[in-house]
Amino acid sequence: MRLRKLSYAGGAEITGVDLGKDLPQVVLDDIRSAWLEHLVLVFPEQEFTIEQHIRFSRQFGELEEHPLKNLQGTNYPEIFEITNEPVDGKPSETGEIGRQWHSDGAYTTRPPTGSLLHCRALPDVGGNTWFANMYMAYETLSPKLQELLAGLEVVNDVNLYYRRGNGSRSQGKVEEDSKANPPVIQPMVRTHPETGRKALFVSEAVGVRIHGMTEEESAPLLQFLFRHSTRPEFTYRHYWRRFDLVFWDNRCLQHLAPKDFDFSQVRHMCRTTLTGTPCGRVEAALG
Ligand code: OGA
Ligand code: MN
């Protein structure tokens, strides 16, 4: 197994390993520690089946189904498919996913630990995925602001994203999602359970306001944090090759899927998602 760093902010390419095969525990342990250190691992040329993808992923934790009902896979509940191709003759629900900076499941009380995204089809250029290192985002804030953020929480609402006209979701489905996924309150700084490092936890796609403040009061600080957290020097931008498997740590990253390609060409990705630990609480529960 060989490792090559991909950027200052994170990302490492790992070659010389076939993830479709049974791997000894020492190799899996090395992968896990590289993942914790580099945040995003890229494994090129992994031309494996869905079953192999699921099998490899399971070795890093339990797999979850997508929290939004209509995005759950039908054939394989553990697989979340991202495609711009019509599905059963209907426009894809996932064609426009991830167009704003976010951390997966920040609108739930159990955000995933990480994800393993496999590229099955790719346009001739573009279709990138962009990652931002939230440890760096936190560590580069002044101590006074770090102190202030330690006492603050943010309200995340999945439907902010769709209500703003992102994604391709009908109004009925948005309402359904609202009921199933009411706004949640999350700490603005979280401590990574495995590394013990602090990471900024804000997501522009879903962050509505600071808990206890009005949207107007919250906006200046939130806007600053959204901008600051994704400064170019904190990022790694992944240029996909077909059959890359990208394994990222959702607890210390945000990511973005820019619409940087010819939409008449197919982009098709399959994701497995590692179930996280409880974090945050539902807003309504507080009354
Ligand atoms: C995701 C996502 C990234 C992409 O899988 O969570 O946001 O590049 N998509 O499709
Ligand atoms: Mn995502």
Short mmCIF file of C-alpha atoms and ligand atoms in Angstrom, two decimals:
data_model
loop_
_atom_site.label_atom_id
_atom_site.label_comp_id
_atom_site.label_asym_id
_atom_site.label_seq_id
_atom_site.Cartn_x
_atom_site.Cartn_y
_atom_site.Cartn_z
CA MET A 1 0.00 0.00 0.00
CA ARG A 2 1.39 3.43 -0.97
CA LEU A 3 0.15 6.79 0.26
CA ARG A 4 0.55 10.16 -1.45
CA LYS A 5 -0.71 13.42 0.07
CA LEU A 6 -3.03 15.36 -2.21
CA SER A 7 -3.18 18.81 -0.64
CA TYR A 8 -2.10 20.86 2.33
CA ALA A 9 -5.62 20.79 3.76
CA GLY A 10 -6.11 17.05 3.45
CA GLY A 11 -6.65 14.17 1.11
CA ALA A 12 -4.38 11.23 0.43
CA GLU A 13 -4.32 8.80 -2.46
CA ILE A 14 -3.83 5.16 -1.58
CA THR A 15 -2.67 2.75 -4.26
CA GLY A 16 -1.54 -0.86 -4.26
CA VAL A 17 -4.64 -2.24 -2.58
CA ASP A 18 -7.67 -4.02 -4.04
CA LEU A 19 -10.67 -3.13 -1.88
CA GLY A 20 -12.78 -5.83 -3.52
CA LYS A 21 -10.64 -8.49 -1.86
CA ASP A 22 -10.57 -9.65 1.75
CA LEU A 23 -8.07 -7.46 3.54
CA PRO A 24 -6.15 -8.40 6.67
CA GLN A 25 -7.03 -6.46 9.82
CA VAL A 26 -3.61 -4.71 9.84
CA VAL A 27 -4.35 -3.22 6.43
CA LEU A 28 -7.82 -2.09 7.57
CA ASP A 29 -6.23 -0.53 10.66
CA ASP A 30 -3.71 1.32 8.47
CA ILE A 31 -6.55 2.60 6.29
CA ARG A 32 -8.45 3.79 9.35
CA SER A 33 -5.47 5.68 10.77
CA ALA A 34 -4.70 7.23 7.36
CA TRP A 35 -8.36 8.28 7.16
CA LEU A 36 -8.19 9.96 10.59
CA GLU A 37 -4.99 11.75 9.64
CA HIS A 38 -5.81 12.83 6.06
CA LEU A 39 -9.65 13.12 6.31
CA VAL A 40 -10.26 12.13 2.68
CA LEU A 41 -8.83 8.94 1.17
CA VAL A 42 -8.85 8.35 -2.57
CA PHE A 43 -8.53 4.77 -3.82
CA PRO A 44 -8.19 4.75 -7.62
CA GLU A 45 -9.20 1.93 -9.97
CA GLN A 46 -11.58 0.10 -7.64
CA GLU A 47 -13.76 -1.54 -10.25
CA PHE A 48 -15.92 -3.45 -7.81
CA THR A 49 -19.57 -4.48 -7.55
CA ILE A 50 -22.20 -2.90 -5.28
CA GLU A 51 -21.90 -5.95 -3.00
CA GLN A 52 -18.13 -5.47 -2.72
CA HIS A 53 -18.62 -1.76 -2.02
CA ILE A 54 -21.02 -2.61 0.83
CA ARG A 55 -18.73 -5.31 2.17
CA PHE A 56 -15.68 -3.09 2.23
CA SER A 57 -17.63 -0.25 3.88
CA ARG A 58 -19.06 -2.44 6.65
CA GLN A 59 -15.57 -3.04 7.97
CA PHE A 60 -15.53 0.59 9.15
CA GLY A 61 -18.89 0.59 10.90
CA GLU A 62 -22.60 0.03 10.62
CA LEU A 63 -24.22 1.41 7.45
CA GLU A 64 -27.23 3.69 7.48
CA GLU A 65 -30.10 4.33 5.10
CA HIS A 66 -30.57 7.88 3.85
CA PRO A 67 -32.58 10.00 6.35
CA LEU A 68 -34.77 11.35 3.54
CA LYS A 69 -37.25 8.64 2.65
CA ASN A 70 -37.46 9.31 -1.05
CA LEU A 71 -33.67 9.11 -1.39
CA GLN A 72 -33.41 5.64 0.07
CA GLY A 73 -32.20 2.95 -2.27
CA THR A 74 -34.68 0.37 -3.41
CA ASN A 75 -32.48 -2.56 -4.38
CA TYR A 76 -29.85 -2.01 -1.71
CA PRO A 77 -31.00 -0.03 1.34
CA GLU A 78 -27.35 0.72 2.21
CA ILE A 79 -26.70 2.40 -1.13
CA PHE A 80 -27.44 6.04 -1.82
CA GLU A 81 -27.29 6.71 -5.54
CA ILE A 82 -26.44 10.12 -6.91
CA THR A 83 -27.26 10.40 -10.57
CA ASN A 84 -28.47 12.96 -13.09
CA GLU A 85 -30.00 10.24 -15.27
CA PRO A 86 -33.77 9.72 -15.15
CA VAL A 87 -34.79 6.95 -12.77
CA ASP A 88 -37.72 4.79 -13.97
CA GLY A 89 -38.52 7.42 -16.59
CA LYS A 90 -38.76 10.21 -14.00
CA PRO A 91 -36.22 13.00 -13.41
CA SER A 92 -33.69 11.96 -10.79
CA GLU A 93 -34.27 13.27 -7.23
CA THR A 94 -30.52 13.33 -6.63
CA GLY A 95 -29.32 15.15 -9.73
CA GLU A 96 -28.75 18.40 -7.84
CA ILE A 97 -27.59 17.04 -4.52
CA GLY A 98 -24.86 18.78 -2.55
CA ARG A 99 -24.69 22.05 -4.45
CA GLN A 100 -23.99 24.02 -1.27
CA TRP A 101 -21.32 23.44 1.35
CA HIS A 102 -22.54 20.95 3.92
CA SER A 103 -21.70 18.18 6.28
CA ASP A 104 -23.95 15.16 5.68
CA GLY A 105 -26.90 14.76 8.03
CA ALA A 106 -26.20 17.99 9.94
CA TYR A 107 -30.02 18.32 9.94
CA THR A 108 -30.40 15.06 11.89
CA THR A 109 -29.58 14.16 15.49
CA ARG A 110 -27.26 11.41 14.28
CA PRO A 111 -24.97 12.83 11.62
CA PRO A 112 -23.01 10.10 9.84
CA THR A 113 -19.42 9.30 10.75
CA GLY A 114 -18.30 9.19 7.15
CA SER A 115 -19.09 8.13 3.62
CA LEU A 116 -17.61 6.00 0.86
CA LEU A 117 -18.47 7.39 -2.57
CA HIS A 118 -17.76 5.36 -5.68
CA CYS A 119 -17.72 6.79 -9.18
CA ARG A 120 -19.51 4.62 -11.75
CA ALA A 121 -19.95 7.13 -14.59
CA LEU A 122 -18.44 10.54 -15.18
CA PRO A 123 -18.75 13.40 -17.67
CA ASP A 124 -15.71 14.08 -19.88
CA VAL A 125 -14.72 17.03 -17.67
CA GLY A 126 -15.85 18.23 -14.23
CA GLY A 127 -18.27 16.65 -11.80
CA ASN A 128 -15.77 17.36 -9.00
CA THR A 129 -16.30 17.03 -5.27
CA TRP A 130 -14.78 19.68 -3.05
CA PHE A 131 -13.86 19.14 0.61
CA ALA A 132 -13.06 21.66 3.36
CA ASN A 133 -11.15 20.85 6.55
CA MET A 134 -13.17 21.92 9.60
CA TYR A 135 -10.29 21.40 12.04
CA MET A 136 -8.38 24.08 10.14
CA ALA A 137 -11.46 26.27 10.03
CA TYR A 138 -11.72 26.08 13.82
CA GLU A 139 -8.01 26.34 14.61
CA THR A 140 -7.55 29.49 12.54
CA LEU A 141 -10.20 31.44 14.47
CA SER A 142 -9.02 33.83 17.18
CA PRO A 143 -9.13 32.40 20.71
CA LYS A 144 -11.86 34.88 21.66
CA LEU A 145 -14.15 33.76 18.86
CA GLN A 146 -13.40 30.10 19.66
CA GLU A 147 -14.48 30.82 23.23
CA LEU A 148 -17.68 32.49 22.05
CA LEU A 149 -18.55 29.63 19.68
CA ALA A 150 -18.12 27.06 22.45
CA GLY A 151 -21.33 28.42 23.99
CA LEU A 152 -23.32 28.65 20.75
CA GLU A 153 -25.55 26.26 18.86
CA VAL A 154 -26.93 26.44 15.36
CA VAL A 155 -30.39 25.49 14.09
CA ASN A 156 -30.17 23.28 11.01
CA ASP A 157 -33.17 22.67 8.77
CA VAL A 158 -32.98 20.26 5.83
CA ASN A 159 -35.75 22.11 4.10
CA LEU A 160 -33.90 25.38 4.02
CA TYR A 161 -32.00 23.86 1.14
CA TYR A 162 -35.08 22.85 -0.82
CA ARG A 163 -37.16 25.91 0.08
CA ARG A 164 -34.41 28.08 -1.38
CA GLY A 165 -35.08 26.33 -4.65
CA ASN A 166 -32.16 23.91 -4.59
CA GLY A 167 -32.60 20.27 -5.46
CA SER A 168 -35.40 18.85 -7.50
CA ARG A 169 -38.06 18.07 -4.97
CA SER A 170 -41.81 18.64 -5.25
CA GLN A 171 -43.56 20.81 -2.64
CA GLY A 172 -45.42 17.75 -1.31
CA LYS A 173 -42.17 15.92 -0.73
CA VAL A 174 -40.63 18.96 0.94
CA GLU A 175 -43.54 19.02 3.40
CA GLU A 176 -43.18 15.29 3.99
CA ASP A 177 -39.46 15.74 4.69
CA SER A 178 -40.26 18.64 7.05
CA LYS A 179 -42.44 16.42 9.19
CA ALA A 180 -39.95 13.56 9.20
CA ASN A 181 -36.96 15.86 9.72
CA PRO A 182 -37.85 18.87 11.89
CA PRO A 183 -35.13 21.48 12.55
CA VAL A 184 -32.38 20.34 14.92
CA ILE A 185 -30.03 22.20 17.23
CA GLN A 186 -26.34 21.35 16.86
CA PRO A 187 -23.24 22.61 18.66
CA MET A 188 -21.20 24.99 16.49
CA VAL A 189 -18.01 23.27 17.58
CA ARG A 190 -17.73 19.52 17.95
CA THR A 191 -14.96 17.39 19.34
CA HIS A 192 -14.01 14.51 17.09
CA PRO A 193 -14.58 11.34 19.12
CA GLU A 194 -11.53 9.55 17.71
CA THR A 195 -8.91 12.28 17.33
CA GLY A 196 -10.07 14.50 20.20
CA ARG A 197 -9.57 17.56 17.96
CA LYS A 198 -12.13 20.36 17.76
CA ALA A 199 -13.85 21.05 14.46
CA LEU A 200 -16.17 23.83 13.36
CA PHE A 201 -19.65 22.43 12.71
CA VAL A 202 -21.61 24.72 10.42
CA SER A 203 -23.30 23.91 7.12
CA GLU A 204 -24.41 26.64 4.79
CA ALA A 205 -26.91 24.32 3.10
CA VAL A 206 -29.00 23.92 6.25
CA GLY A 207 -27.85 26.49 8.86
CA VAL A 208 -30.80 28.82 9.52
CA ARG A 209 -29.85 30.77 12.64
CA ILE A 210 -27.96 30.68 15.91
CA HIS A 211 -30.16 29.04 18.54
CA GLY A 212 -31.79 31.71 20.70
CA MET A 213 -31.21 34.53 18.19
CA THR A 214 -33.25 35.85 15.30
CA GLU A 215 -32.18 35.10 11.75
CA GLU A 216 -31.24 38.74 11.31
CA GLU A 217 -29.08 38.73 14.43
CA SER A 218 -27.45 35.45 13.44
CA ALA A 219 -26.72 36.28 9.83
CA PRO A 220 -23.46 38.28 10.18
CA LEU A 221 -21.70 35.65 12.30
CA LEU A 222 -23.12 32.70 10.35
CA GLN A 223 -22.20 34.26 7.02
CA PHE A 224 -18.69 34.90 8.28
CA LEU A 225 -18.35 31.28 9.44
CA PHE A 226 -19.72 29.86 6.19
CA ARG A 227 -17.22 31.96 4.24
CA HIS A 228 -14.31 31.42 6.60
CA SER A 229 -14.81 27.64 6.86
CA THR A 230 -14.45 27.12 3.13
CA ARG A 231 -11.45 29.38 2.45
CA PRO A 232 -9.49 27.93 -0.49
CA GLU A 233 -6.49 27.05 1.68
CA PHE A 234 -8.65 24.72 3.79
CA THR A 235 -9.84 22.71 0.79
CA TYR A 236 -9.05 19.70 -1.32
CA ARG A 237 -10.87 19.48 -4.65
CA HIS A 238 -11.26 16.00 -6.02
CA TYR A 239 -11.15 15.49 -9.80
CA TRP A 240 -12.78 12.12 -10.26
CA ARG A 241 -11.64 9.25 -12.43
CA ARG A 242 -14.08 6.46 -13.12
CA PHE A 243 -13.94 3.80 -10.36
CA ASP A 244 -12.34 6.05 -7.76
CA LEU A 245 -13.56 5.28 -4.27
CA VAL A 246 -13.43 8.32 -2.00
CA PHE A 247 -13.74 7.71 1.74
CA TRP A 248 -14.24 10.85 3.85
CA ASP A 249 -14.64 11.67 7.52
CA ASN A 250 -17.89 13.60 7.89
CA ARG A 251 -17.06 14.71 11.46
CA CYS A 252 -14.35 17.15 10.43
CA LEU A 253 -15.22 18.12 6.85
CA GLN A 254 -17.73 19.95 4.76
CA HIS A 255 -18.15 19.11 1.11
CA LEU A 256 -19.72 20.47 -2.04
CA ALA A 257 -20.64 19.07 -5.44
CA PRO A 258 -20.42 22.02 -7.85
CA LYS A 259 -22.43 21.92 -11.06
CA ASP A 260 -19.24 22.12 -13.05
CA PHE A 261 -20.08 19.84 -15.96
CA ASP A 262 -22.20 19.31 -19.05
CA PHE A 263 -25.50 18.09 -17.62
CA SER A 264 -26.37 16.18 -20.78
CA GLN A 265 -23.60 13.77 -19.81
CA VAL A 266 -24.12 11.14 -17.12
CA ARG A 267 -22.63 11.45 -13.66
CA HIS A 268 -23.45 8.44 -11.53
CA MET A 269 -22.10 7.83 -8.02
CA CYS A 270 -22.91 5.25 -5.34
CA ARG A 271 -22.46 6.00 -1.67
CA THR A 272 -22.44 3.97 1.51
CA THR A 273 -22.74 5.90 4.75
CA LEU A 274 -21.37 5.03 8.19
CA THR A 275 -23.92 5.51 10.97
CA GLY A 276 -22.85 8.22 13.42
CA THR A 277 -23.29 8.75 17.11
CA PRO A 278 -26.09 10.93 18.55
CA CYS A 279 -25.35 14.66 18.38
CA GLY A 280 -27.69 17.61 18.91
CA ARG A 281 -31.43 17.60 19.59
CA VAL A 282 -34.71 18.33 17.87
CA GLU A 283 -35.76 21.97 18.26
CA ALA A 284 -39.46 21.29 18.73
CA ALA A 285 -38.74 19.00 21.70
CA LEU A 286 -37.78 22.09 23.70
CA GLY A 287 -41.18 23.73 23.26
C1 OGA B 1 -22.71 13.29 -0.94
C2 OGA B 1 -22.69 14.51 -1.75
C3 OGA B 1 -21.08 14.63 -3.48
C4 OGA B 1 -20.98 14.42 -4.94
O1 OGA B 1 -22.52 12.19 -1.46
O2 OGA B 1 -22.94 13.41 0.28
O3 OGA B 1 -22.89 15.57 -1.25
O4 OGA B 1 -19.95 14.82 -5.48
N1 OGA B 1 -22.34 14.37 -3.04
O5 OGA B 1 -21.89 13.89 -5.57
MN MN B 2 -23.18 15.32 0.93
#
